[in-house]
CSV table of C-alpha atoms and ligand atoms in Angstrom, one decimal:
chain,number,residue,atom,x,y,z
A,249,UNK,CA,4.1,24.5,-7.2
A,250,UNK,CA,1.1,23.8,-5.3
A,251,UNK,CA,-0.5,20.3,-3.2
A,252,UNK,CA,-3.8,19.4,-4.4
A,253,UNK,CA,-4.1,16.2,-1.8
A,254,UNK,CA,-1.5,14.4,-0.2
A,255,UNK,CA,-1.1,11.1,2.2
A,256,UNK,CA,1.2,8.5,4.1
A,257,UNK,CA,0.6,5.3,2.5
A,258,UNK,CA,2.7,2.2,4.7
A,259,UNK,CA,5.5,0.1,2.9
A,260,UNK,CA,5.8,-2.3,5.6
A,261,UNK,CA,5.5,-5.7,3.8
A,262,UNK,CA,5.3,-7.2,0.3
A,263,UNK,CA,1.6,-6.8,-0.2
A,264,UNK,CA,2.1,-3.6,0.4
A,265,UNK,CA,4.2,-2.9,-2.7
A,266,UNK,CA,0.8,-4.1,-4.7
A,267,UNK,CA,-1.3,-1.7,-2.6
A,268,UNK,CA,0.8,1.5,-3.2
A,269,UNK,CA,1.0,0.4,-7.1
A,270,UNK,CA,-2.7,0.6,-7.1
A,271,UNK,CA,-3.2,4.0,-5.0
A,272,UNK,CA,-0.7,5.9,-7.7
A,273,UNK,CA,-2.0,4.1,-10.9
A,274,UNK,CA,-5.5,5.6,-9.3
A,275,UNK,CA,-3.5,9.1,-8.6
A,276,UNK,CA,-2.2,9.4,-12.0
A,277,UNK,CA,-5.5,8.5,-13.2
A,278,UNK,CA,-7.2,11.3,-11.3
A,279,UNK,CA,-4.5,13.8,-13.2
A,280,UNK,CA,-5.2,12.4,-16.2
A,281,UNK,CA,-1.9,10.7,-17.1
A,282,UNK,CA,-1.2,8.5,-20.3
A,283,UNK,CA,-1.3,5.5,-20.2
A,284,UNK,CA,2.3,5.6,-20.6
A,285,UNK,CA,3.1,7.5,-18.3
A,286,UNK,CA,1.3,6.0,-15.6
A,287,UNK,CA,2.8,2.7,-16.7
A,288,UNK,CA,6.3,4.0,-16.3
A,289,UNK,CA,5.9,5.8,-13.0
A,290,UNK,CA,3.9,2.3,-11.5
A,291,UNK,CA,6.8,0.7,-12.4
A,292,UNK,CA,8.9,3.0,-10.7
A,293,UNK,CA,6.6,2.6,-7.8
A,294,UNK,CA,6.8,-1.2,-7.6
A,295,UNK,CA,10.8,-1.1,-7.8
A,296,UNK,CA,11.1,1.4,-5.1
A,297,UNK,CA,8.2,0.3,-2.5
A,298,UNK,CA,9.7,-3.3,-3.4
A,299,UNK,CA,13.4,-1.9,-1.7
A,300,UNK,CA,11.9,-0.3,0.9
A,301,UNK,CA,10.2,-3.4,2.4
A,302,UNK,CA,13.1,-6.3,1.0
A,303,UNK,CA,16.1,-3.7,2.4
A,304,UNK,CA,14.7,-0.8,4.2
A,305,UNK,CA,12.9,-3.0,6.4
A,306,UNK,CA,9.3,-1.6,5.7
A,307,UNK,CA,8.4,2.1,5.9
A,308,UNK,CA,6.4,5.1,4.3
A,309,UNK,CA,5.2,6.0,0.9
A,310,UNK,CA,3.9,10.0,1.2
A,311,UNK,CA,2.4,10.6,-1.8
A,312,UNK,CA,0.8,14.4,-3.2
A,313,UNK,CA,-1.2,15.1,-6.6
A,314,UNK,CA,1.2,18.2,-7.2
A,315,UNK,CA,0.9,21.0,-9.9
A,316,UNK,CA,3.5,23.3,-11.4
A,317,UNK,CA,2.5,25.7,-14.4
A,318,UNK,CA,-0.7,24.1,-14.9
A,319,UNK,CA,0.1,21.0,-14.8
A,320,UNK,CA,-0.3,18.3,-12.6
A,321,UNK,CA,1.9,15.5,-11.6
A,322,UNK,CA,2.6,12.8,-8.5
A,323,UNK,CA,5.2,13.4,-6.3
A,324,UNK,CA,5.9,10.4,-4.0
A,325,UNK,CA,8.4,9.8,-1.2
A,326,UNK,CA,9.6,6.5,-0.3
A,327,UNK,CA,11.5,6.4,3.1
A,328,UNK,CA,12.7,3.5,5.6
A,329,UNK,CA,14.9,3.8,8.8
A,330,UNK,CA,16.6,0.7,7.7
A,331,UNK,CA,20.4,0.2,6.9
A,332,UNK,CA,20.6,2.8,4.6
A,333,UNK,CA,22.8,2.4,1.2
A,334,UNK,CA,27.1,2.6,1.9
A,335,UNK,CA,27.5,3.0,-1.7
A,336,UNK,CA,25.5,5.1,-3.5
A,337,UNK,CA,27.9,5.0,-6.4
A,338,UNK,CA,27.9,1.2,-6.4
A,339,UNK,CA,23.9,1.0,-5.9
A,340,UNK,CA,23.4,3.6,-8.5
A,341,UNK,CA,25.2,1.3,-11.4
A,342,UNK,CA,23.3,-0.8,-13.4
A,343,UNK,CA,23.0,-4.3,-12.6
A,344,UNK,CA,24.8,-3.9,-9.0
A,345,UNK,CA,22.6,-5.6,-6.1
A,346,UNK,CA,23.3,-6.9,-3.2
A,347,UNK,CA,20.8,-9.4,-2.7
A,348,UNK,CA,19.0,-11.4,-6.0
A,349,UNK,CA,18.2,-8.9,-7.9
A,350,UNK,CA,18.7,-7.7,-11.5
A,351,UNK,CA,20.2,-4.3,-9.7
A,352,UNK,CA,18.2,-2.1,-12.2
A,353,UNK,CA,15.2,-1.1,-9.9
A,354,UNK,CA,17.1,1.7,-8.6
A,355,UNK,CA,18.8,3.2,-12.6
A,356,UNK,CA,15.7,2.3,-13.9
A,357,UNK,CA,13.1,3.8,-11.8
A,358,UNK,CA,15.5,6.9,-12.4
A,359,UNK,CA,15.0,6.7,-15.8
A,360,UNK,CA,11.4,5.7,-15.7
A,361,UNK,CA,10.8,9.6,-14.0
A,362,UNK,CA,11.1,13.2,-14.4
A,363,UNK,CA,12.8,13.8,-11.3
A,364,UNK,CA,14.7,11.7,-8.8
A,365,UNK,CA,16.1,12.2,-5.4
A,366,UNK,CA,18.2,9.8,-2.9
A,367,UNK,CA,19.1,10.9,0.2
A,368,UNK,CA,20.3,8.3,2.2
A,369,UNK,CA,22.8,7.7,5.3
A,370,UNK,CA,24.4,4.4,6.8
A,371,UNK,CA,22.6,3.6,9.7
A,372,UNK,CA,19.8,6.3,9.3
A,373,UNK,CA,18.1,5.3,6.9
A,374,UNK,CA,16.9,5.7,3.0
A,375,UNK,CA,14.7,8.7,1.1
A,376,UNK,CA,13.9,8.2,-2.4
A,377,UNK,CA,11.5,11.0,-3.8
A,378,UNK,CA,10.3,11.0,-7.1
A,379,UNK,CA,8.0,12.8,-9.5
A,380,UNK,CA,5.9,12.8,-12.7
A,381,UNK,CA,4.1,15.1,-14.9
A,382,UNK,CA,1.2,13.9,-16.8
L,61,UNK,CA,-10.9,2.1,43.0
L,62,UNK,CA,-11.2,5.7,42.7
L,63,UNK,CA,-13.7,6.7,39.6
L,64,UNK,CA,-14.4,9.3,37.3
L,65,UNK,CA,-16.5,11.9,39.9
L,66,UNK,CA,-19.8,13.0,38.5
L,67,UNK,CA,-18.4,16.6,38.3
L,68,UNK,CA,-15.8,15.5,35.9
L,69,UNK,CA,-18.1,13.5,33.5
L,70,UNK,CA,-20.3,16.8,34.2
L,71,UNK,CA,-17.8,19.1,32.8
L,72,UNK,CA,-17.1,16.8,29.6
L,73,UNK,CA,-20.3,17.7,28.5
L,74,UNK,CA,-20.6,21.3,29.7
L,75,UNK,CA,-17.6,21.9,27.1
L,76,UNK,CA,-17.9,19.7,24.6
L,77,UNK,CA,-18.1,22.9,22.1
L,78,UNK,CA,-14.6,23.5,22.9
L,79,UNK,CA,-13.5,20.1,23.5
L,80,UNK,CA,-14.3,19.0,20.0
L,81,UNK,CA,-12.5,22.1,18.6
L,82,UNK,CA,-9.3,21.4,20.7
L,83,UNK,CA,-9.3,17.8,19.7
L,84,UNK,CA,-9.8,18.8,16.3
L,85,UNK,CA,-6.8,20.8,16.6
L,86,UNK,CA,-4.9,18.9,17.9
L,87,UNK,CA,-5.6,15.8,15.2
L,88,UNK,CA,-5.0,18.2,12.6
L,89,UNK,CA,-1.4,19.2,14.0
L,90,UNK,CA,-0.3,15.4,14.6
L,91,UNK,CA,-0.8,14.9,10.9
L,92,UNK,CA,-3.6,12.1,11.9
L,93,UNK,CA,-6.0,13.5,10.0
L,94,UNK,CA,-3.9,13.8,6.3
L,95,UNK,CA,-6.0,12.0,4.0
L,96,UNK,CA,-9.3,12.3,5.6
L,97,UNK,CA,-11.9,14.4,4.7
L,98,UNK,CA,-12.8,17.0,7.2
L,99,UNK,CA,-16.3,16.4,7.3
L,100,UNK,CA,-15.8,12.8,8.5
L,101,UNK,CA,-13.1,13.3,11.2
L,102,UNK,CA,-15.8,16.2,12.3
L,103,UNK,CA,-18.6,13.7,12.4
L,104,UNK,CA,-16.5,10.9,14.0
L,105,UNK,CA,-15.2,13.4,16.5
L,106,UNK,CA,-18.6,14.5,17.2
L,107,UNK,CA,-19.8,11.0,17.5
L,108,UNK,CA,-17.5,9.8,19.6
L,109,UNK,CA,-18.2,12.3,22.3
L,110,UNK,CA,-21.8,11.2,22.4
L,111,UNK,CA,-20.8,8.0,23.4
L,112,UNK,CA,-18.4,8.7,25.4
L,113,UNK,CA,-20.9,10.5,28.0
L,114,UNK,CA,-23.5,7.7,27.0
L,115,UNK,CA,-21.3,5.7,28.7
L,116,UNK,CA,-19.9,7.6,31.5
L,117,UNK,CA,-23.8,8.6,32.4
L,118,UNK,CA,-25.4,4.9,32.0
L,119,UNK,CA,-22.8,2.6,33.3
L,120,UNK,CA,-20.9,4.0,35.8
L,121,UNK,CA,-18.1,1.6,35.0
L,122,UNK,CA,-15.0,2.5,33.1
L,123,UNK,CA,-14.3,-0.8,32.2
L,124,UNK,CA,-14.8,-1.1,28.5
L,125,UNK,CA,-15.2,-4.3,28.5
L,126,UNK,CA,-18.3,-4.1,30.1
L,127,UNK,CA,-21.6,-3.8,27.9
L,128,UNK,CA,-22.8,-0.2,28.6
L,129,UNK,CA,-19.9,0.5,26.3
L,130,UNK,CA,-20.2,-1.8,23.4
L,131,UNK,CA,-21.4,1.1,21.5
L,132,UNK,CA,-18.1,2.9,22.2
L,133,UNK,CA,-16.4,0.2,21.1
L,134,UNK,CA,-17.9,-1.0,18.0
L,135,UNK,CA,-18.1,2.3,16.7
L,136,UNK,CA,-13.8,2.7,17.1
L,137,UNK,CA,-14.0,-0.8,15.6
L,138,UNK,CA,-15.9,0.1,12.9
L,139,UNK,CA,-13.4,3.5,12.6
L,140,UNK,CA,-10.2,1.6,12.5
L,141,UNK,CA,-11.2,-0.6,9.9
L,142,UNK,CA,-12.3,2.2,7.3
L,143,UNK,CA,-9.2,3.7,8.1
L,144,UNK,CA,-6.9,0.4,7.3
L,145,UNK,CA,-8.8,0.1,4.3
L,146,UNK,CA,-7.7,3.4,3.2
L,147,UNK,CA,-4.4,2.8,4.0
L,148,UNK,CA,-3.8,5.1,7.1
L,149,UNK,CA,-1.1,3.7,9.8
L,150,UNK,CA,-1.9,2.3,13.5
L,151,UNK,CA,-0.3,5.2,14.6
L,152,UNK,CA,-2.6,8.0,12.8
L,153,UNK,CA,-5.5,5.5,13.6
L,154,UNK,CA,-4.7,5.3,17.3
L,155,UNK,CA,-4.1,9.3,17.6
L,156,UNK,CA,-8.1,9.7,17.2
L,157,UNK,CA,-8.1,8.8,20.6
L,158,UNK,CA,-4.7,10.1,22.2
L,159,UNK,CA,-5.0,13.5,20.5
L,160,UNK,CA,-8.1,13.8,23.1
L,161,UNK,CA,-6.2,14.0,26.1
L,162,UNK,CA,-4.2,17.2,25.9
L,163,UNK,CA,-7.9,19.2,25.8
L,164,UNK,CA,-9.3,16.4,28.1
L,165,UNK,CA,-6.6,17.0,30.9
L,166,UNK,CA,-6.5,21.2,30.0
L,167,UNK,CA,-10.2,21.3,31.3
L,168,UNK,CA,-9.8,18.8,34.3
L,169,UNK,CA,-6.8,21.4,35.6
L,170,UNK,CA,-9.2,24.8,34.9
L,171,UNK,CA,-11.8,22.3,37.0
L,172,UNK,CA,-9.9,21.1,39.8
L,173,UNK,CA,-7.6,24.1,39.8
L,174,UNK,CA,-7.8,24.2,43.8
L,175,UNK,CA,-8.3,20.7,44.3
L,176,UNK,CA,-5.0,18.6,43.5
L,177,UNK,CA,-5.7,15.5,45.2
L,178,UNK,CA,-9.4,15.4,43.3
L,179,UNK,CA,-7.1,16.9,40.2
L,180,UNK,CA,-4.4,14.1,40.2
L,181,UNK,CA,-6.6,11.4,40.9
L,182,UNK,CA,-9.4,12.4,38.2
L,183,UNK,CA,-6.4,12.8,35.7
L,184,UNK,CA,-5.3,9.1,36.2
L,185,UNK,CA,-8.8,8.1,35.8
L,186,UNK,CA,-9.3,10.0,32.5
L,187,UNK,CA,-6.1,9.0,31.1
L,188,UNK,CA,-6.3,4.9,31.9
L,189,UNK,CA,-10.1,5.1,29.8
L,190,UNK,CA,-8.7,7.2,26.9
L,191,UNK,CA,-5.8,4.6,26.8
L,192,UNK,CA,-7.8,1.4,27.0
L,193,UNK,CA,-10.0,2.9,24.4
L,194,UNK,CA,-6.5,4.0,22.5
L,195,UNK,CA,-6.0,0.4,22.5
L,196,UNK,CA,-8.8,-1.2,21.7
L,197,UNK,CA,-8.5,1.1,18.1
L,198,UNK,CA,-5.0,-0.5,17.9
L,199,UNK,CA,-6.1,-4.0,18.3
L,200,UNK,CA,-9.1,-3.6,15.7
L,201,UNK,CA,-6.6,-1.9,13.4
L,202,UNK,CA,-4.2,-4.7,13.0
L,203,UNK,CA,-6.9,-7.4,12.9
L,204,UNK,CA,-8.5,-5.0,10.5
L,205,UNK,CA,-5.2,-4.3,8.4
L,206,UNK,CA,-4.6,-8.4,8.2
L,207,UNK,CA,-8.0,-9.2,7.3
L,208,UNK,CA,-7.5,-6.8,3.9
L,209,UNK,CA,-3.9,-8.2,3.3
L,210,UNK,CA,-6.0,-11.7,3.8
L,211,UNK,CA,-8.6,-11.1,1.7
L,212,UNK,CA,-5.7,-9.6,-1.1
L,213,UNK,CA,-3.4,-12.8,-1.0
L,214,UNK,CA,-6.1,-15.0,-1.7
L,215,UNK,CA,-7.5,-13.2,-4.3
L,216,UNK,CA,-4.2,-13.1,-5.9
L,217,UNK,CA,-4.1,-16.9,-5.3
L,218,UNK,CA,-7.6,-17.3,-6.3
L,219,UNK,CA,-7.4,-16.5,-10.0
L,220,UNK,CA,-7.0,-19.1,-12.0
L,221,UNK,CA,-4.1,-19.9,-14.8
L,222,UNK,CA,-5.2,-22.0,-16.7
L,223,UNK,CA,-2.8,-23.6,-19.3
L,224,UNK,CA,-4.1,-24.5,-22.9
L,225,UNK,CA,-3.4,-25.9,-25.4
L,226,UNK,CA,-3.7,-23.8,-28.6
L,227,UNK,CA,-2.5,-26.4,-31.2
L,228,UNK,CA,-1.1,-29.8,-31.3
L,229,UNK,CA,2.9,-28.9,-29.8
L,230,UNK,CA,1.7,-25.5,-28.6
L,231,UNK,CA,0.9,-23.9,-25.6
L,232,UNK,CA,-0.4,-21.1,-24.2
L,233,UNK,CA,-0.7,-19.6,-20.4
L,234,UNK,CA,-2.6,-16.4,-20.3
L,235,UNK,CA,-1.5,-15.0,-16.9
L,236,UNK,CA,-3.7,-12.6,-15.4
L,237,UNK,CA,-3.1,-10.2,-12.4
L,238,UNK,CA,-0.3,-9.5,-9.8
L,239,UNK,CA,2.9,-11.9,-10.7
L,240,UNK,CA,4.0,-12.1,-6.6
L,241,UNK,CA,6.3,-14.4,-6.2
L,242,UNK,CA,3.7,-17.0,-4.3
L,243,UNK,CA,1.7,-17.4,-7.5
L,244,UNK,CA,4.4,-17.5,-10.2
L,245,UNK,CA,6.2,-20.4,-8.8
L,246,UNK,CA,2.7,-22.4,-8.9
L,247,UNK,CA,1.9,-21.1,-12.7
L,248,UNK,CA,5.4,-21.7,-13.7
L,249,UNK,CA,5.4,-25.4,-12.3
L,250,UNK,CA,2.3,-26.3,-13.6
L,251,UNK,CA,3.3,-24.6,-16.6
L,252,UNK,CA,6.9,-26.7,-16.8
L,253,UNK,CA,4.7,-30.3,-16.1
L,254,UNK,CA,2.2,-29.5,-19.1
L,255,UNK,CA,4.9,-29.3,-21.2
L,256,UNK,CA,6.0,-32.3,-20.2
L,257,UNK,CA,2.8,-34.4,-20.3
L,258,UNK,CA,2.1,-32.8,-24.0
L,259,UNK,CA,5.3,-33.2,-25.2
L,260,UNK,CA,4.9,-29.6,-26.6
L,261,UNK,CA,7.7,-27.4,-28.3
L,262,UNK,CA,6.4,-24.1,-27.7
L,263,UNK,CA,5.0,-22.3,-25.1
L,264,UNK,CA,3.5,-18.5,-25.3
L,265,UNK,CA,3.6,-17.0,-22.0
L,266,UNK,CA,0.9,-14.3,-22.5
L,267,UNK,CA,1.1,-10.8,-20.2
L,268,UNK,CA,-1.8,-9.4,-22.0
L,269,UNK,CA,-3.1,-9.4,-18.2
L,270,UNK,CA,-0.4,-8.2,-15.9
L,271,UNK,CA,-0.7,-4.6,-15.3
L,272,UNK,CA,2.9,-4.1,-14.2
L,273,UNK,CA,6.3,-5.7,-15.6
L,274,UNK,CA,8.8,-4.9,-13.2
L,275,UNK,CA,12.2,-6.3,-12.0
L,276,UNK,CA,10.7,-8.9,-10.2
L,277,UNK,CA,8.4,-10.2,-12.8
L,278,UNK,CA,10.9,-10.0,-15.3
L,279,UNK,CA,13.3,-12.0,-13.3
L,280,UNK,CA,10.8,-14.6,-12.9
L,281,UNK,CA,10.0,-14.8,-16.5
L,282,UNK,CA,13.3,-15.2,-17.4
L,283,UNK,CA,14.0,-17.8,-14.8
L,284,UNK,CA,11.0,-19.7,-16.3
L,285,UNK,CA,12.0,-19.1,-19.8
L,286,UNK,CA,15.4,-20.5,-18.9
L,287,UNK,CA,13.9,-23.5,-17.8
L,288,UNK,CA,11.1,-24.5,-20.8
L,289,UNK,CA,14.6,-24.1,-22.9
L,290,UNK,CA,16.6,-26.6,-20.7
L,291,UNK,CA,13.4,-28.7,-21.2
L,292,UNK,CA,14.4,-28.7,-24.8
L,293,UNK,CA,11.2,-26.7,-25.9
L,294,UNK,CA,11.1,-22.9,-26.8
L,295,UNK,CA,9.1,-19.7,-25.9
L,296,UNK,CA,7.3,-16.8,-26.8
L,297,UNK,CA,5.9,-14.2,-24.6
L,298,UNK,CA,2.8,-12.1,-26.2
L,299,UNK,CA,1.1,-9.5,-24.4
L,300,UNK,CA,3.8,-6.8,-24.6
L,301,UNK,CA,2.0,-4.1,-25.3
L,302,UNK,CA,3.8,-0.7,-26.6
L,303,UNK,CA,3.6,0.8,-23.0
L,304,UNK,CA,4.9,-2.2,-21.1
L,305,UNK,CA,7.8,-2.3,-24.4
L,306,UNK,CA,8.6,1.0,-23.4
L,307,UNK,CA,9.1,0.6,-19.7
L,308,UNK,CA,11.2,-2.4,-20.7
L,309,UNK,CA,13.6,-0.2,-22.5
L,310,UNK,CA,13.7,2.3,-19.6
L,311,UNK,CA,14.2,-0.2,-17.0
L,312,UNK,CA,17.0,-1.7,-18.7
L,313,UNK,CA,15.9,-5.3,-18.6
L,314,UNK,CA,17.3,-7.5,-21.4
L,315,UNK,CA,14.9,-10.5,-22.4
L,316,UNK,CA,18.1,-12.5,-23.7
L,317,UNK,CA,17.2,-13.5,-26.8
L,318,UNK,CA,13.5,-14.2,-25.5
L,319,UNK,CA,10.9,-13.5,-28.7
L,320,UNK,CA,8.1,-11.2,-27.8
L,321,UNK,CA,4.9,-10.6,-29.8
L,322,UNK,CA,2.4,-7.6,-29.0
L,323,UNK,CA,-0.3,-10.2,-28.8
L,324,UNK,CA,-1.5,-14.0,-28.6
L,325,UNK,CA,-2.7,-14.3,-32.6
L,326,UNK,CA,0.9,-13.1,-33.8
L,327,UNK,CA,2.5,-15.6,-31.2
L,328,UNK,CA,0.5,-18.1,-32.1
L,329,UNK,CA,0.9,-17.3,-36.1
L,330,UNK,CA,5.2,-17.6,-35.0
L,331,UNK,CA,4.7,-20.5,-33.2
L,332,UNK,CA,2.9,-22.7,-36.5
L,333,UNK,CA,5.4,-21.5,-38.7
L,334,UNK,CA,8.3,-22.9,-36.6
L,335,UNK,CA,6.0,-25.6,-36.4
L,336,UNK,CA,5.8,-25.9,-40.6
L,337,UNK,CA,2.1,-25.6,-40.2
L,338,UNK,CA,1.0,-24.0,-43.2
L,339,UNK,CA,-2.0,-21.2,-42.5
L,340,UNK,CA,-3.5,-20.2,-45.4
L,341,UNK,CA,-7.1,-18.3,-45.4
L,342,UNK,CA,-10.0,-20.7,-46.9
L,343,UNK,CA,-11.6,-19.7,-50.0
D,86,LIG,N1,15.8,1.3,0.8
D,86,LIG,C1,17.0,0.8,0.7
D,86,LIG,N2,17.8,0.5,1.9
D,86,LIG,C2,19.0,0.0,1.8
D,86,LIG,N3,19.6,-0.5,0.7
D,86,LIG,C3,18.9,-0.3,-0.5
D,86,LIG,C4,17.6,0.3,-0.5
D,86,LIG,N4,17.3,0.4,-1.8
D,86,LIG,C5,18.2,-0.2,-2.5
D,86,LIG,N5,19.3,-0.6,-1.7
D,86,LIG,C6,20.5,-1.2,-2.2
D,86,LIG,O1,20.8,-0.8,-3.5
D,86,LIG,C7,21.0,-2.0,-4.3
D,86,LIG,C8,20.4,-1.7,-5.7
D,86,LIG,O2,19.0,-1.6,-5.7
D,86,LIG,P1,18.2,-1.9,-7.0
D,86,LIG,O3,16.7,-1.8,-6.7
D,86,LIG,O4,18.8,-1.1,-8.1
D,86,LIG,O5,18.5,-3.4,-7.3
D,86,LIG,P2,18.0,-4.8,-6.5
D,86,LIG,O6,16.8,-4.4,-5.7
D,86,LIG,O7,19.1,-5.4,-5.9
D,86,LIG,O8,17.4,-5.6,-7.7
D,86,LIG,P3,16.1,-5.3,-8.6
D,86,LIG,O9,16.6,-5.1,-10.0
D,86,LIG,O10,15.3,-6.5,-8.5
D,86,LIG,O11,15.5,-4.1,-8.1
D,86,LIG,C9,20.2,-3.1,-3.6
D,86,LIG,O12,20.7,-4.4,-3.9
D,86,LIG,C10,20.5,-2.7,-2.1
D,86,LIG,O13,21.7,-3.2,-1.7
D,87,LIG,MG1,15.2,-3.3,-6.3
């Protein structure tokens, strides 16, 4: 797999979340994506730049127009040095939050991907990377 | 106050060749540069320098504040601000200037190599400019970075939802743009009292215009659905198209019941049957 471009894109407050929907949708334009594809990973986007401002406290979005047999994708990395997540298990289940939320930005930006990754520690912080092929 | 000597300013020039290539370095290793193109950072860097002994030579002040360096400080204005607008961080923004003085303070100690009063002295006096300088580009970049959030809220504000009425007991409320939370509450109220002052049965909440249907915007659709019903009217939300239908499914959201049409003229054609209205094509 090789990087075509990459960047740091900040998460730090709600407007933000808007911003980094519109630098991907324009990302998975570039790689030509379908439109619904690019509608599923935006979605994705907004759940997960959404939880890094509302509980990670504002961080990062890295983002990389990747390729992997000829065909291209967007990787992006959400990460915060907020409270982390105690319960992956727990956060992972559909329709668990801890705030107001429908608890399905988490399962269903999984499901909304081709890959998904969470690292994340109590008191350290929270890593969410996640990818699409177009 | 001691000030930058002449010999110092002197040897800023004399090896601005390698001074440009160890700042350039040196940017690229901090990761300031990611996103950049290389031919920009080279021409900023390049620029930059130029001022800086413009400066130096004319004014003999290392205040910034003072007019001989207005230049300087317009153009890291001006460099800030493209660099909020494409998104890069205070801190990337502010190592433009930091990343210069590792190369900055290398040359002063090959200078002053037998001289360490001149040496520790001149070194303080580099380093107080580069970090006034530093930030001044801070500054710009958080007035720079508000001034785009700013200008994004209110255009978000801005547009207009107008609710209308499509048929007597029917109305509609196209929604266009980014549903953040500020602006639905105002287009569901004003929604909620037009239903009231029409004494209208059905609404269609059209999403024809909203890019994105995530959790959020569900949640406050639903939350706004629930409460046309508790008004004793019902509602329709048009606009799904088959993309947004399938992210729907994939998400996990369930609409409870709510009746979805793919657009406005098959809501609308729902809404007049419930309505008895009778449609028939003329001959
Ligand atoms: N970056 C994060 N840092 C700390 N906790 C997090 C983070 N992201 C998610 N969580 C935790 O995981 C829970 C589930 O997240 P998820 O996005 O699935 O649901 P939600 O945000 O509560 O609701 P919504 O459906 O609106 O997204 C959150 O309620 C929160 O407790
Ligand atoms: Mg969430």
């Amino acid at each position: 797999m090789s990087e075509a471009s990459s960047g740091t894109h900040p998460v730090l407050i709600e407007q933000d979340v808007v911003l980094a929907r519109q630098l991907v949708r324009r990302l998975a334009q570039e790689c030509g994506m379908r439109l619904i594809d690019l509608t599923k990973l935006v979605t994705a986007v907004s759940e997960l730049a959404r939880n890094t401002v509302v509980y990670g406290g504002g961080g990062y979005m890295d983002w990389a127009v990747v390729e992997k047999d000829l065909r291209p994708g967007v990787r992006l990395t959400f990460r915060d040095e907020g409270p982390g997540i105690p319960d992956l298990k727990l956060a992972m289940t559909d329709g668990w939050t801890s705030g107001g939320g429908l608890g399905l930005g988490l399962t269903g930006a999984k499901r909304l991907v081709d890959e998904f990754e969470l690292e994340t520690a109590p008191g350290e912080g929270t890593r969410v990377t996640i990818t699409r092929w177009s | 106050m001691a000030t930058l000597q002449a010999k110092t300013i002197q040897a800023l020039q004399d090896n601005r060749t390698d001074l440009l290539n160890e700042w350039t370095h040196s940017l690229e290793a901090t990761g300031a540069t990611r996103n950049l193109k290389g031919d920009d950072v080279k021409q900023q860097t390049g620029e930059f320098l130029n001022l800086l002994a413009d400066a130096l030579h004319n004014s003999g002040s290392q205040n910034i504040n003072h007019e001989n360096w207005a230049q300087t400080r317009l153009f890291l204005e001006k460099l800030s601000h493209s660099r909020a607008l494409i998104g890069q961080d205070s801190q990337q923004t502010a190592s433009f200037i930091f990343a210069l003085k590792g190369p900055v303070f290398a040359l002063l100690q090959r200078e002053y190599a037998s001289d360490g009063a001149h040496l520790a002295e001149q070194l303080w006096e580099v380093s107080e400019l580069l970090d006034g300088l530093g930030m001044h580009t801070i500054r710009t970049f958080q007035k720079s970075r508000e001034a785009v959030i700013k200008r994004q809220q209110e255009e978000l504000l801005e547009l207009s939802t107008p609710v209308v009425k499509l048929w007597d007991g029917v109305l509609a409320l196209p929604m266009i743009g980014t549903l953040d939370s500020q602006r639905t509450q105002v287009v569901m109220e004003s929604l909620l009292q037009r239903i009231v002052d029409t004494g209208s049965e059905i609404a269609i909440i059209d999403i024809t215009g909203v890019p994105t249907v995530d959790t959020l915007v569900a949640q406050h659709l639903l939350k706004t659905v629930t409460a046309i019903r508790l008004m004793g009217a019902d509602c329709i939300i048009s606009g799904v198209r088959p993309q947004i239908a399938q992210t729907i499914v994939h998400l996990g959201l369930d609409l409870q019941g709510v009746v979805t049409k793919a657009n406005l003229a098959d809501a609308l054609a729902l809404a007049l049957k419930r309505l008895g209205v009778n449609v028939s094509k003329a001959v």
